[in-house]
Coordinates of N, CA and C and ligand atoms in Angstrom, one line a residue:
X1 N 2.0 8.0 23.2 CA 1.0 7.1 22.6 C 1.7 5.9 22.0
X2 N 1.1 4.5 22.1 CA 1.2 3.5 21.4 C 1.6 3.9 19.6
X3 N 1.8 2.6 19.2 CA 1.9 2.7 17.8 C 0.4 2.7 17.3
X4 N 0.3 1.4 18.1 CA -1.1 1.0 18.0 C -2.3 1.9 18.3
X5 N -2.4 3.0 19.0 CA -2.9 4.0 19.6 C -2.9 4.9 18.0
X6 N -1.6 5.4 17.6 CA -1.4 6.2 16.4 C -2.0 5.8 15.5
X7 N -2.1 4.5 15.5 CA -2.8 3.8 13.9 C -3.8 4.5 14.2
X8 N -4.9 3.8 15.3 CA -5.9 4.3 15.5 C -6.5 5.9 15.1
X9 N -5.4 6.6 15.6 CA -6.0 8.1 15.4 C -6.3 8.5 14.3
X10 N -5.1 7.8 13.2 CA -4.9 8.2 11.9 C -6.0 7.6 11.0
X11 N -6.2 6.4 11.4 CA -7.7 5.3 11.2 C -8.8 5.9 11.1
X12 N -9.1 6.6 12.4 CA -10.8 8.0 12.1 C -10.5 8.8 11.3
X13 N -9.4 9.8 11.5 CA -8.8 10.9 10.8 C -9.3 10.7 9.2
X14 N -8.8 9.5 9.2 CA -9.1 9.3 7.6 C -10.8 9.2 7.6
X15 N -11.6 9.4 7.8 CA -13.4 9.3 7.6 C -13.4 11.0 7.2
X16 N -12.7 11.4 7.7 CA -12.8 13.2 6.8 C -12.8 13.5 5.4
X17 N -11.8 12.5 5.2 CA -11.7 12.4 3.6 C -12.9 11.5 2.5
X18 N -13.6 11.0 3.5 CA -14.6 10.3 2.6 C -15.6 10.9 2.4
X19 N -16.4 10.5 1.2 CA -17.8 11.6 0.5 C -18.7 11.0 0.5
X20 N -20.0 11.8 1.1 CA -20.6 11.1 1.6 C -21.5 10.6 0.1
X21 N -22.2 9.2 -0.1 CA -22.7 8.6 -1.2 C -21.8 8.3 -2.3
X22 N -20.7 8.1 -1.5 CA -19.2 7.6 -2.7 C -19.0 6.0 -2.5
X23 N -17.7 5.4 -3.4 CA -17.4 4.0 -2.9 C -16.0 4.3 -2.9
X24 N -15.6 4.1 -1.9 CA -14.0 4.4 -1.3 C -13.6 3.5 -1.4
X25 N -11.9 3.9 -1.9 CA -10.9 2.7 -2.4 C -10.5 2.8 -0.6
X26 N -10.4 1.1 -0.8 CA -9.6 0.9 0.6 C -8.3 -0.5 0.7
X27 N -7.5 0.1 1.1 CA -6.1 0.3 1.3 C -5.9 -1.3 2.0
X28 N -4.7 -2.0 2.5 CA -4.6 -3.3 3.1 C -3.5 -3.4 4.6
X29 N -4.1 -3.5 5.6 CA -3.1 -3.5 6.8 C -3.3 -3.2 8.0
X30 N -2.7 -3.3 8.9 CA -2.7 -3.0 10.6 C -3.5 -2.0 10.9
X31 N -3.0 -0.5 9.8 CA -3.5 0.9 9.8 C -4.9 0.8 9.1
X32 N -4.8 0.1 8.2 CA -6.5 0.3 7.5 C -7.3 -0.4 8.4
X33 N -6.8 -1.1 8.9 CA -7.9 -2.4 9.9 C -8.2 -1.4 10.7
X34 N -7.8 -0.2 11.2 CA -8.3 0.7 11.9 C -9.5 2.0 11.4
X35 N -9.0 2.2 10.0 CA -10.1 2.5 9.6 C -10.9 2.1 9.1
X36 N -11.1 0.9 8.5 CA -12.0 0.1 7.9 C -13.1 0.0 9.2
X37 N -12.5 -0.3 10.4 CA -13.4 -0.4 11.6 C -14.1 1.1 12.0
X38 N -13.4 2.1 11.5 CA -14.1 4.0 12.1 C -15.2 3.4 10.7
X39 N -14.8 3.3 9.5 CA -15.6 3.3 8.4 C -16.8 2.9 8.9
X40 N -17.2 1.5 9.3 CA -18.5 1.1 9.7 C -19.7 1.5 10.5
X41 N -18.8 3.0 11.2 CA -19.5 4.5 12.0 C -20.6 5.1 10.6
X42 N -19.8 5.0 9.3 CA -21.0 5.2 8.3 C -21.3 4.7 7.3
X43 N -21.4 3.8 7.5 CA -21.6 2.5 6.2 C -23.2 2.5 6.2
X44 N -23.8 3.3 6.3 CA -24.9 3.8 5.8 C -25.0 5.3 4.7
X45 N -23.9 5.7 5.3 CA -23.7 6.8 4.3 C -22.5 7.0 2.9
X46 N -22.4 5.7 2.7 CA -21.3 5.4 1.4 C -22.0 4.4 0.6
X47 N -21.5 4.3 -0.6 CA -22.1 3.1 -1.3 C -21.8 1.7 -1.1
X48 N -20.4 2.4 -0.6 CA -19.4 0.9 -0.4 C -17.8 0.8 -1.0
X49 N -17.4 0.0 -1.2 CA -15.5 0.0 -1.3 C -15.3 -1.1 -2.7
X50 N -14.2 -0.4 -2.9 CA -13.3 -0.9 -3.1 C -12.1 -1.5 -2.7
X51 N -11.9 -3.2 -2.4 CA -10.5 -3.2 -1.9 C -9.4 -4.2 -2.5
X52 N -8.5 -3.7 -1.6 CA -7.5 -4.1 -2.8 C -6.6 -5.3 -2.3
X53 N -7.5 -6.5 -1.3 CA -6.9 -7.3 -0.6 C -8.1 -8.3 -0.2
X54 N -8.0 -9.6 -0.2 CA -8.9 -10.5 0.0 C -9.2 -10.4 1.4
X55 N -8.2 -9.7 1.9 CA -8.4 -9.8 3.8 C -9.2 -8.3 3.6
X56 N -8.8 -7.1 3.3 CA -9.7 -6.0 3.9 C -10.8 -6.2 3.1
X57 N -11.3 -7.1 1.8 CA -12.6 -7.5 1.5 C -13.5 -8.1 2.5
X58 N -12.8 -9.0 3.3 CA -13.7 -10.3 4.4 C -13.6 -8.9 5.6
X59 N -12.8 -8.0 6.2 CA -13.0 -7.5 7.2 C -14.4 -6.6 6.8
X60 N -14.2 -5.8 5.6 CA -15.2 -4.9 5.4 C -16.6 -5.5 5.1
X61 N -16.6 -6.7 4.8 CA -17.7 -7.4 4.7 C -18.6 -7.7 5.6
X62 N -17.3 -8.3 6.6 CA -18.1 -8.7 8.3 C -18.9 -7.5 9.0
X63 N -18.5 -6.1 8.6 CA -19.0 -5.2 9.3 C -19.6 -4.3 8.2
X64 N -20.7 -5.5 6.9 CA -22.2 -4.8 6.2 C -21.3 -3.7 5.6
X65 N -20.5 -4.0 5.0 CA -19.9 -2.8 3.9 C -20.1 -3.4 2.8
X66 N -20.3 -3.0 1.8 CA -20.7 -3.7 0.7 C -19.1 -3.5 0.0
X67 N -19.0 -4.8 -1.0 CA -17.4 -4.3 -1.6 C -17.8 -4.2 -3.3
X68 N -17.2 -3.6 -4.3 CA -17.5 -3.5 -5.2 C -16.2 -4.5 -5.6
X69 N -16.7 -5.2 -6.9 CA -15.3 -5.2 -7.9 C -14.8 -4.1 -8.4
X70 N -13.1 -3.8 -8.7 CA -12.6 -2.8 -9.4 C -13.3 -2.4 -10.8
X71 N -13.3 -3.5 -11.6 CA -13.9 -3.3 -12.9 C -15.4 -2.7 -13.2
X72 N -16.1 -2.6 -11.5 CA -17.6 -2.3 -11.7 C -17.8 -0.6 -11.6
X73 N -16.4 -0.3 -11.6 CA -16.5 1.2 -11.0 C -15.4 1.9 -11.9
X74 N -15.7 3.1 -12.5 CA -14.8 3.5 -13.3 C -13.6 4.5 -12.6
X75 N -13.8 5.5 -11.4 CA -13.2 6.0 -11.0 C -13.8 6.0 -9.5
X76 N -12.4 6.3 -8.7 CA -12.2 6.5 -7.3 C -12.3 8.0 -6.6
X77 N -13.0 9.0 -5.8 CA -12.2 9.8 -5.1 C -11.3 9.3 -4.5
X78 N -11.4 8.7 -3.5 CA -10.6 8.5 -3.0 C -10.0 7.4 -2.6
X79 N -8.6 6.8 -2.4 CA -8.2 6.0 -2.2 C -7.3 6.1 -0.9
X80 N -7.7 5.1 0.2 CA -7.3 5.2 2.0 C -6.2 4.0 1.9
X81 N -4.8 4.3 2.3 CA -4.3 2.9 2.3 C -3.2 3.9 3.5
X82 N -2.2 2.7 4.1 CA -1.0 2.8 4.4 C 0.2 2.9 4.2
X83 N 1.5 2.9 4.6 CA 2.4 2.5 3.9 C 3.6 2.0 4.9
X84 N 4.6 1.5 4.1 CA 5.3 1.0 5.2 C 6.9 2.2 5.5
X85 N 7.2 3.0 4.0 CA 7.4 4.5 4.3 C 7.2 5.0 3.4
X86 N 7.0 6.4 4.3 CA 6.7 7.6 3.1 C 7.6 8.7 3.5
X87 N 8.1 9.2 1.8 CA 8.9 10.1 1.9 C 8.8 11.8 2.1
X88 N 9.2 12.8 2.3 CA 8.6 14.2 2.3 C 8.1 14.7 0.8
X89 N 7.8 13.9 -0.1 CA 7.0 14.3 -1.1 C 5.9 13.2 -1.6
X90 N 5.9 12.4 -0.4 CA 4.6 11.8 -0.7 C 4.8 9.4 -0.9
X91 N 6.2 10.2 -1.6 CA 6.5 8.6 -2.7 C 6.8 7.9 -1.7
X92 N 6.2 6.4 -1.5 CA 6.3 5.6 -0.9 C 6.9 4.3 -1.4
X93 N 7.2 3.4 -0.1 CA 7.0 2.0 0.0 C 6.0 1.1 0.8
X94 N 5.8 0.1 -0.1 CA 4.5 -0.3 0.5 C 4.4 -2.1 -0.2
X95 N 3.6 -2.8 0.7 CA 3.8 -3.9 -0.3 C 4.0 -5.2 1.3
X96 N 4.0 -4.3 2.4 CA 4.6 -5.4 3.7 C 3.4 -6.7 3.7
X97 N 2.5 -5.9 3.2 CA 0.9 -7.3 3.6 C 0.9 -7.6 2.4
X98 N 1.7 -7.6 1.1 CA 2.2 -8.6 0.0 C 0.7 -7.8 -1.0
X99 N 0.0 -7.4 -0.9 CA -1.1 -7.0 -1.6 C -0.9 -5.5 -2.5
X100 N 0.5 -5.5 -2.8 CA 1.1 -4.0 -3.5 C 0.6 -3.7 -5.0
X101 N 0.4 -5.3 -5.2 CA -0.2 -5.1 -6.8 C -1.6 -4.5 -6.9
X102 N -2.2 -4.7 -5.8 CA -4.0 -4.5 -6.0 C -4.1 -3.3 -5.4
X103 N -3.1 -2.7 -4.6 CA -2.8 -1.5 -4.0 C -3.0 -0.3 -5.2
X104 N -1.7 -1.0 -5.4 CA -1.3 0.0 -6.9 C -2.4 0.3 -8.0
X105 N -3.0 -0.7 -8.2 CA -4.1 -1.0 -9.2 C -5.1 -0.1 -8.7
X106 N -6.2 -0.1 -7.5 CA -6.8 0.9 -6.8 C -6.5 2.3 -6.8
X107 N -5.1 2.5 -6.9 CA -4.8 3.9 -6.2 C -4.9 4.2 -7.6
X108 N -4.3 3.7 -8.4 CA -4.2 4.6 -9.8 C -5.6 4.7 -10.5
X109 N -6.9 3.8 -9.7 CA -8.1 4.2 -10.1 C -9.0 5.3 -9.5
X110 N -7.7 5.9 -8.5 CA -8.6 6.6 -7.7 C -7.7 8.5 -8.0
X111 N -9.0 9.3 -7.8 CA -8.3 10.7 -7.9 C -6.8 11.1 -6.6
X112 N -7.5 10.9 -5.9 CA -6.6 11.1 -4.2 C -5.8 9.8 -3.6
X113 N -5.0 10.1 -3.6 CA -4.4 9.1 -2.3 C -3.8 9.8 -0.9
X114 N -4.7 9.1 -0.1 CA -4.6 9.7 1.0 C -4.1 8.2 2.0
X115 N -2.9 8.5 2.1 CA -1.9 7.5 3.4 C -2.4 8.2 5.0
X116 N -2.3 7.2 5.4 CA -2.3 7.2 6.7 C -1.3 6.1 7.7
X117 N -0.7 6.7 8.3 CA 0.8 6.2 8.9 C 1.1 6.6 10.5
X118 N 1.8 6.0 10.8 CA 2.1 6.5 11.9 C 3.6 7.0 12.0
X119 N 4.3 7.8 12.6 CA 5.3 8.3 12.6 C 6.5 8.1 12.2
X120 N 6.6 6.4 12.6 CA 8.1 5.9 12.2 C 8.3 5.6 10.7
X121 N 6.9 5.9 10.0 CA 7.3 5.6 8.7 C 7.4 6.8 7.6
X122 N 7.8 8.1 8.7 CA 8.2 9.0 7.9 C 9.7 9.1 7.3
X123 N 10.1 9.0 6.3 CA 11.7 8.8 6.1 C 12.0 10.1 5.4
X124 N 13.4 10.4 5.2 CA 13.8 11.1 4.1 C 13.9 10.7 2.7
X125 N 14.8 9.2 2.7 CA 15.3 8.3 1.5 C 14.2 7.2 2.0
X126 N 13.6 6.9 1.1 CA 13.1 5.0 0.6 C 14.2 4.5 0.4
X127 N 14.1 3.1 1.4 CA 14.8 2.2 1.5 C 15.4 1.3 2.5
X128 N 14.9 1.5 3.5 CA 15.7 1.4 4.7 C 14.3 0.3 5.0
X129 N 13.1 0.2 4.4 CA 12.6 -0.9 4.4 C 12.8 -1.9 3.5
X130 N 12.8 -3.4 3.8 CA 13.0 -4.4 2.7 C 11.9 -3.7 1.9
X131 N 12.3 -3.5 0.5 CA 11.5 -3.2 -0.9 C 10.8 -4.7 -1.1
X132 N 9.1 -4.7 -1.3 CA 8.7 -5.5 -1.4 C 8.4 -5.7 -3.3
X133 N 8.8 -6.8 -4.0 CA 8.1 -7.3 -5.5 C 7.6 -8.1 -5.6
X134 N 6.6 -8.0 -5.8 CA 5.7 -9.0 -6.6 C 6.6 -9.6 -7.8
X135 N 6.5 -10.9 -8.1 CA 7.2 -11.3 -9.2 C 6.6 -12.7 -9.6
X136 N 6.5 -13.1 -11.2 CA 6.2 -14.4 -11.6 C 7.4 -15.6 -11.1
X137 N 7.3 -16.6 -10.0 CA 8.2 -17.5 -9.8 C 9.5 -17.5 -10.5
X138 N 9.0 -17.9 -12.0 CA 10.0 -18.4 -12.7 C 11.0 -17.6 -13.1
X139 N 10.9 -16.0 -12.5 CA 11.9 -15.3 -12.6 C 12.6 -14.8 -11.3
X140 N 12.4 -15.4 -10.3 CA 12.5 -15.3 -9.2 C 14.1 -15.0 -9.4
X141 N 14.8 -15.9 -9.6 CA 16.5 -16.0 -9.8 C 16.8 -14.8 -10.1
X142 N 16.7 -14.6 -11.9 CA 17.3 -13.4 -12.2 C 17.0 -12.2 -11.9
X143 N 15.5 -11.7 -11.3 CA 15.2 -10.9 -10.8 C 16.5 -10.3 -9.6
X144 N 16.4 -11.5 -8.8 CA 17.7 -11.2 -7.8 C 18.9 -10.8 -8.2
X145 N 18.9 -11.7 -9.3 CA 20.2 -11.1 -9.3 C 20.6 -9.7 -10.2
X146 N 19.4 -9.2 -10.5 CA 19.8 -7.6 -10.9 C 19.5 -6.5 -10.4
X147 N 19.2 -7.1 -9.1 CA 18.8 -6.3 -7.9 C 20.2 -6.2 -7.0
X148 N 21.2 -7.7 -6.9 CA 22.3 -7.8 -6.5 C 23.2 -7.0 -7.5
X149 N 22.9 -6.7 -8.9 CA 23.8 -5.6 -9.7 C 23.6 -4.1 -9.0
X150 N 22.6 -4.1 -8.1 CA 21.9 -3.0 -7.8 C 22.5 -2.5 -6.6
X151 N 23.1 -3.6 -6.0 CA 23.4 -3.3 -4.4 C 22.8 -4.1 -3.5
X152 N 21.6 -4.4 -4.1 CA 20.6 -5.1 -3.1 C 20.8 -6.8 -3.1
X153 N 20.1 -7.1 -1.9 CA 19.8 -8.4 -1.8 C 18.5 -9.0 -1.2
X154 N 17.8 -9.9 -2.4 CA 16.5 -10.2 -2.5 C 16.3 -11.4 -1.8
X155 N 15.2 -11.8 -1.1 CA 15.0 -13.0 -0.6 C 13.3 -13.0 -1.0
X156 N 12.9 -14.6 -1.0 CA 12.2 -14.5 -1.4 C 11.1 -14.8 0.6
X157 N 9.9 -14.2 0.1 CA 9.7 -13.9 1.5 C 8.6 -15.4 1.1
X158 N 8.5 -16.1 2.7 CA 8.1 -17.2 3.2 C 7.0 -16.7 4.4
X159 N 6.1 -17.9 4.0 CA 5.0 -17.7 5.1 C 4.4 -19.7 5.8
X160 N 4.9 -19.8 6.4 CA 4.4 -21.7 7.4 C 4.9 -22.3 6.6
X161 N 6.7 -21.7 6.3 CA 7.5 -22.2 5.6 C 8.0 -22.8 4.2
X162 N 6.9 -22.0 3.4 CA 6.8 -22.3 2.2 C 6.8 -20.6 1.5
X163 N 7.3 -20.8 0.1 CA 6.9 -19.1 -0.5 C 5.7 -19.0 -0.4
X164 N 5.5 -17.7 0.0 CA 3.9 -16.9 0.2 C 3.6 -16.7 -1.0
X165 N 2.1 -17.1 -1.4 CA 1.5 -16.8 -2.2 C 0.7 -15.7 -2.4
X166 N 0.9 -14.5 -3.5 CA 0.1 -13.5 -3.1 C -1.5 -13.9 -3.5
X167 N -2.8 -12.6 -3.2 CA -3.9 -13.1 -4.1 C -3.4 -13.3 -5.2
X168 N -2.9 -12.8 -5.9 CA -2.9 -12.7 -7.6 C -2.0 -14.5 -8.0
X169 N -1.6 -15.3 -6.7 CA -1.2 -16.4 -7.3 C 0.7 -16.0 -7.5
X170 N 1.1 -15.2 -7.1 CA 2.3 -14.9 -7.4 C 3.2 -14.6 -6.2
X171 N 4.7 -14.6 -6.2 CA 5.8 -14.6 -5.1 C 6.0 -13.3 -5.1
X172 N 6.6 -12.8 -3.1 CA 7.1 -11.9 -3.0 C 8.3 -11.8 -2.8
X173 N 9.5 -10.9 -3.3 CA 10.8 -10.4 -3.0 C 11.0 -9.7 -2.1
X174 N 11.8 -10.1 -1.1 CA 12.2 -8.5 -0.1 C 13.2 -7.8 -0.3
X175 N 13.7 -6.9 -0.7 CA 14.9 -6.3 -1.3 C 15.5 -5.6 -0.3
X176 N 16.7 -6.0 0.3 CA 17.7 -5.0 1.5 C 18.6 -4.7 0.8
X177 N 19.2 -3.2 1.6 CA 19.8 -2.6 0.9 C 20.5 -1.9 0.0
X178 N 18.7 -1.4 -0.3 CA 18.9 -0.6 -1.5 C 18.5 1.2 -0.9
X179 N 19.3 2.4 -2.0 CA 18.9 3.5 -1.6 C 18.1 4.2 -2.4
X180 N 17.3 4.8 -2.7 CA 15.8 4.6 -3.3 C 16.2 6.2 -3.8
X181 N 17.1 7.0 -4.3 CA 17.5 8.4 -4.1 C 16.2 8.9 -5.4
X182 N 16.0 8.4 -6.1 CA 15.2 8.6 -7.5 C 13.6 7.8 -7.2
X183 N 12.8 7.5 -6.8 CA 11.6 7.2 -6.8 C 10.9 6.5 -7.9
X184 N 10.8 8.0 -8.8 CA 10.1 7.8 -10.3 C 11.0 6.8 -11.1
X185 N 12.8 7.8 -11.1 CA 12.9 6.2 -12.1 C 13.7 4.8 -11.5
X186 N 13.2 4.9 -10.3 CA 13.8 3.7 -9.7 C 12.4 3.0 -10.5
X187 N 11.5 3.5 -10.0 CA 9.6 2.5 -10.6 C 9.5 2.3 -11.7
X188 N 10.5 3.2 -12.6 CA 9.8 2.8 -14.0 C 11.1 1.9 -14.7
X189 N 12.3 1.8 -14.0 CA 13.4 0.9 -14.9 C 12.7 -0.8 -13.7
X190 N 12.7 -0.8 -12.8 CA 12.4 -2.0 -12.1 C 10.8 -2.6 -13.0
X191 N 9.9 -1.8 -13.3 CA 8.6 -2.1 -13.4 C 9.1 -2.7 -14.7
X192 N 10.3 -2.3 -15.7 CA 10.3 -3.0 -17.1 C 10.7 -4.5 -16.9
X193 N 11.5 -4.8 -15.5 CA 12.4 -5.9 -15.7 C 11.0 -7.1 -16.2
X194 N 11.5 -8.1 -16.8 CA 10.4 -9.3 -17.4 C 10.2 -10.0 -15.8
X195 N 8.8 -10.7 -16.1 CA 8.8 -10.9 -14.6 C 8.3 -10.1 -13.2
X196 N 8.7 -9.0 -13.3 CA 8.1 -8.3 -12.6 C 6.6 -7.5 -12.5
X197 N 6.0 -8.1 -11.5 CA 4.6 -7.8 -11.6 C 4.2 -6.3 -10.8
X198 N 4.9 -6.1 -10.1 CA 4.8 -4.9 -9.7 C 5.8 -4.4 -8.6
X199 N 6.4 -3.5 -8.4 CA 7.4 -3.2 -7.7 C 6.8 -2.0 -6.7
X200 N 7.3 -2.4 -5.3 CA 6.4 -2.1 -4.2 C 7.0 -0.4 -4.1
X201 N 7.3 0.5 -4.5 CA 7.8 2.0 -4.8 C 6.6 2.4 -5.4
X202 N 5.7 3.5 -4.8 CA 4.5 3.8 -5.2 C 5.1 5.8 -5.5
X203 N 5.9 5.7 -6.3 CA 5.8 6.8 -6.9 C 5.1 7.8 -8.1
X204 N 4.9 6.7 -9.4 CA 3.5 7.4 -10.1 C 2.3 7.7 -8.8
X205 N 1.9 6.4 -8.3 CA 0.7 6.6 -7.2 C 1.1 7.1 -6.2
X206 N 1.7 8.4 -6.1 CA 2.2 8.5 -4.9 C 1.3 9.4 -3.7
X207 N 1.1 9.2 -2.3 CA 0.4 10.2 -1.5 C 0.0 11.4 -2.0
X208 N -1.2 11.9 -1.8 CA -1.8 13.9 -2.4 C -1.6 13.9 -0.6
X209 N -2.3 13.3 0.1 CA -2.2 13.5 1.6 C -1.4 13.3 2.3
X210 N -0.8 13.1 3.7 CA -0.2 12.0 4.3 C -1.2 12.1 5.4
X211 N -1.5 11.6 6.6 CA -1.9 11.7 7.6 C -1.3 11.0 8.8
X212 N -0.3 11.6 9.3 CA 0.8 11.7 10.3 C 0.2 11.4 11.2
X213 N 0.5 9.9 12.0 CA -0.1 10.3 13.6 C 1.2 10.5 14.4
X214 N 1.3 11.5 15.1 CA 2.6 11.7 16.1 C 2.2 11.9 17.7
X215 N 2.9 12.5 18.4 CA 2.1 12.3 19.9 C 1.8 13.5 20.0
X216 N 1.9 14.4 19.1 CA 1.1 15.7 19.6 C -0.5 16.1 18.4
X217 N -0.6 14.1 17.9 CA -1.8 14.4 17.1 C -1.7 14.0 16.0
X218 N -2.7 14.2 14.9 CA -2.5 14.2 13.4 C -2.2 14.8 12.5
X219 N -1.0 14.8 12.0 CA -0.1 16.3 11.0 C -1.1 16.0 10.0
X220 N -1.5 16.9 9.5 CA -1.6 16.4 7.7 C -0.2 17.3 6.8
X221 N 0.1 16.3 6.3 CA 1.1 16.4 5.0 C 0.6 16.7 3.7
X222 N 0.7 18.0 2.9 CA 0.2 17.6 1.8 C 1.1 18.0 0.7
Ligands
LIG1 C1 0.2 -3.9 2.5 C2 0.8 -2.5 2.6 C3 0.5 -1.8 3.9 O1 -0.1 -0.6 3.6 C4 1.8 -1.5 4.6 O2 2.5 -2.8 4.7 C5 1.6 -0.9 6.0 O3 1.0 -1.8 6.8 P1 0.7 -1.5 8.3 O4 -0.4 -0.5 8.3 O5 0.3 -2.9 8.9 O6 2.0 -1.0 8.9 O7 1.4 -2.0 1.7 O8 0.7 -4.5 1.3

């Protein structure tokens, strides 16, 4: 099977997990654009979403989903996203569609997080993806460079040649070369640095689910 094919699978897979007369947190990317599209099979039987990306807002929109604001809803079952890896206990990296802050924000409003991925983003160690940060510009410099105390090396990521702006108005870091061996307190010593708006290591919010698409199907991981 395709990559593209796996997304897919994992894309319906995930409609299992939704309740019916609920408002589901939804996730931002290649994989969700797959389920976001199975979702609209029952967008008569949900109240509507939550999302955590101005793009899966306009997709879910175009296809009569209703979106809620975060602040209109106190709690989530569930929350559907992707990642770009996840490890055998769940802790991820995530952050490639630059939307990691609204991610993070969602998931920790929601009881469940349930990932949906496709195979190559099963790892042992986090890291072996550029680590995506949100960061306020003006700390863009030092930020790097205590990431370069770190081992790592930050760039700042560019989009039609200018720094990308995330929704929230702020720059993303790509961080190579780091080995992620600690999760919890890699997230909670980065999340202090000043400046940093959110650091793409989703270990407090880490997966309850995973949903594995491989070629012999959909693993669930739990
Ligand atoms: C966006 C994300 C995505 O979940 C992650 O980048 C995976 O994307 P895709 O499903 O396109 O591979 O964190 O900020």
């Amino acid at each position: 099977m395709t990559q593209d094919e796996l997304k897919t699978l994992v894309g319906q897979a995930a409609l299992n997990y939704v309740e019916a007369g609920s408002i589901v947190g939804v996730g931002t990317g290649s994989t969700v654009n797959k389920f976001i599209d199975a979702l609209a099979s029952m967008k008569d039987q949900i109240a509507g979403a939550v999302s955590s990306s101005l793009a899966s807002t306009e997709r879910l929109q175009a296809l009569g989903i209703k979106v809620f604001d975060a602040t209109e809803v106190d709690e989530l079952a569930v929350y559907i996203d992707g990642a770009d890896e996840i490890d055998h206990a769940g802790h991820m990296v995530k952050g490639g569609g630059a939307a990691l802050t609204r991610e993070k924000i969602v998931a920790a409003q929601s009881r469940r997080f349930i990932c949906i991925a496709d195979k190559s983003k099963y790892v042992a160690t986090l890291g072996g993806f550029p680590l995506p940060v949100e960061v306020i510009p003006m700390a863009t410099r030092r930020i790097a460079r205590q990431f370069e105390a770190m081992g790592g090396a930050a760039t700042v990521r560019h989009k039609d040649g200018k720094p990308l702006v995330t929704d929230n108005g702020q720059h993303i870091l790509d961080v190579t070369g780091l080995k992620i061996a600690d999760p919890l307190v890699f997230e909670s010593e980065v999340s202090q640095w000043p400046g940093v708006v959110t650091v793409g290591v989703f270990a407090f919010q880490k997966a309850h689910v995973c949903l594995l698409g491989t070629d012999d199907g959909v693993e669930t991981l739990v």
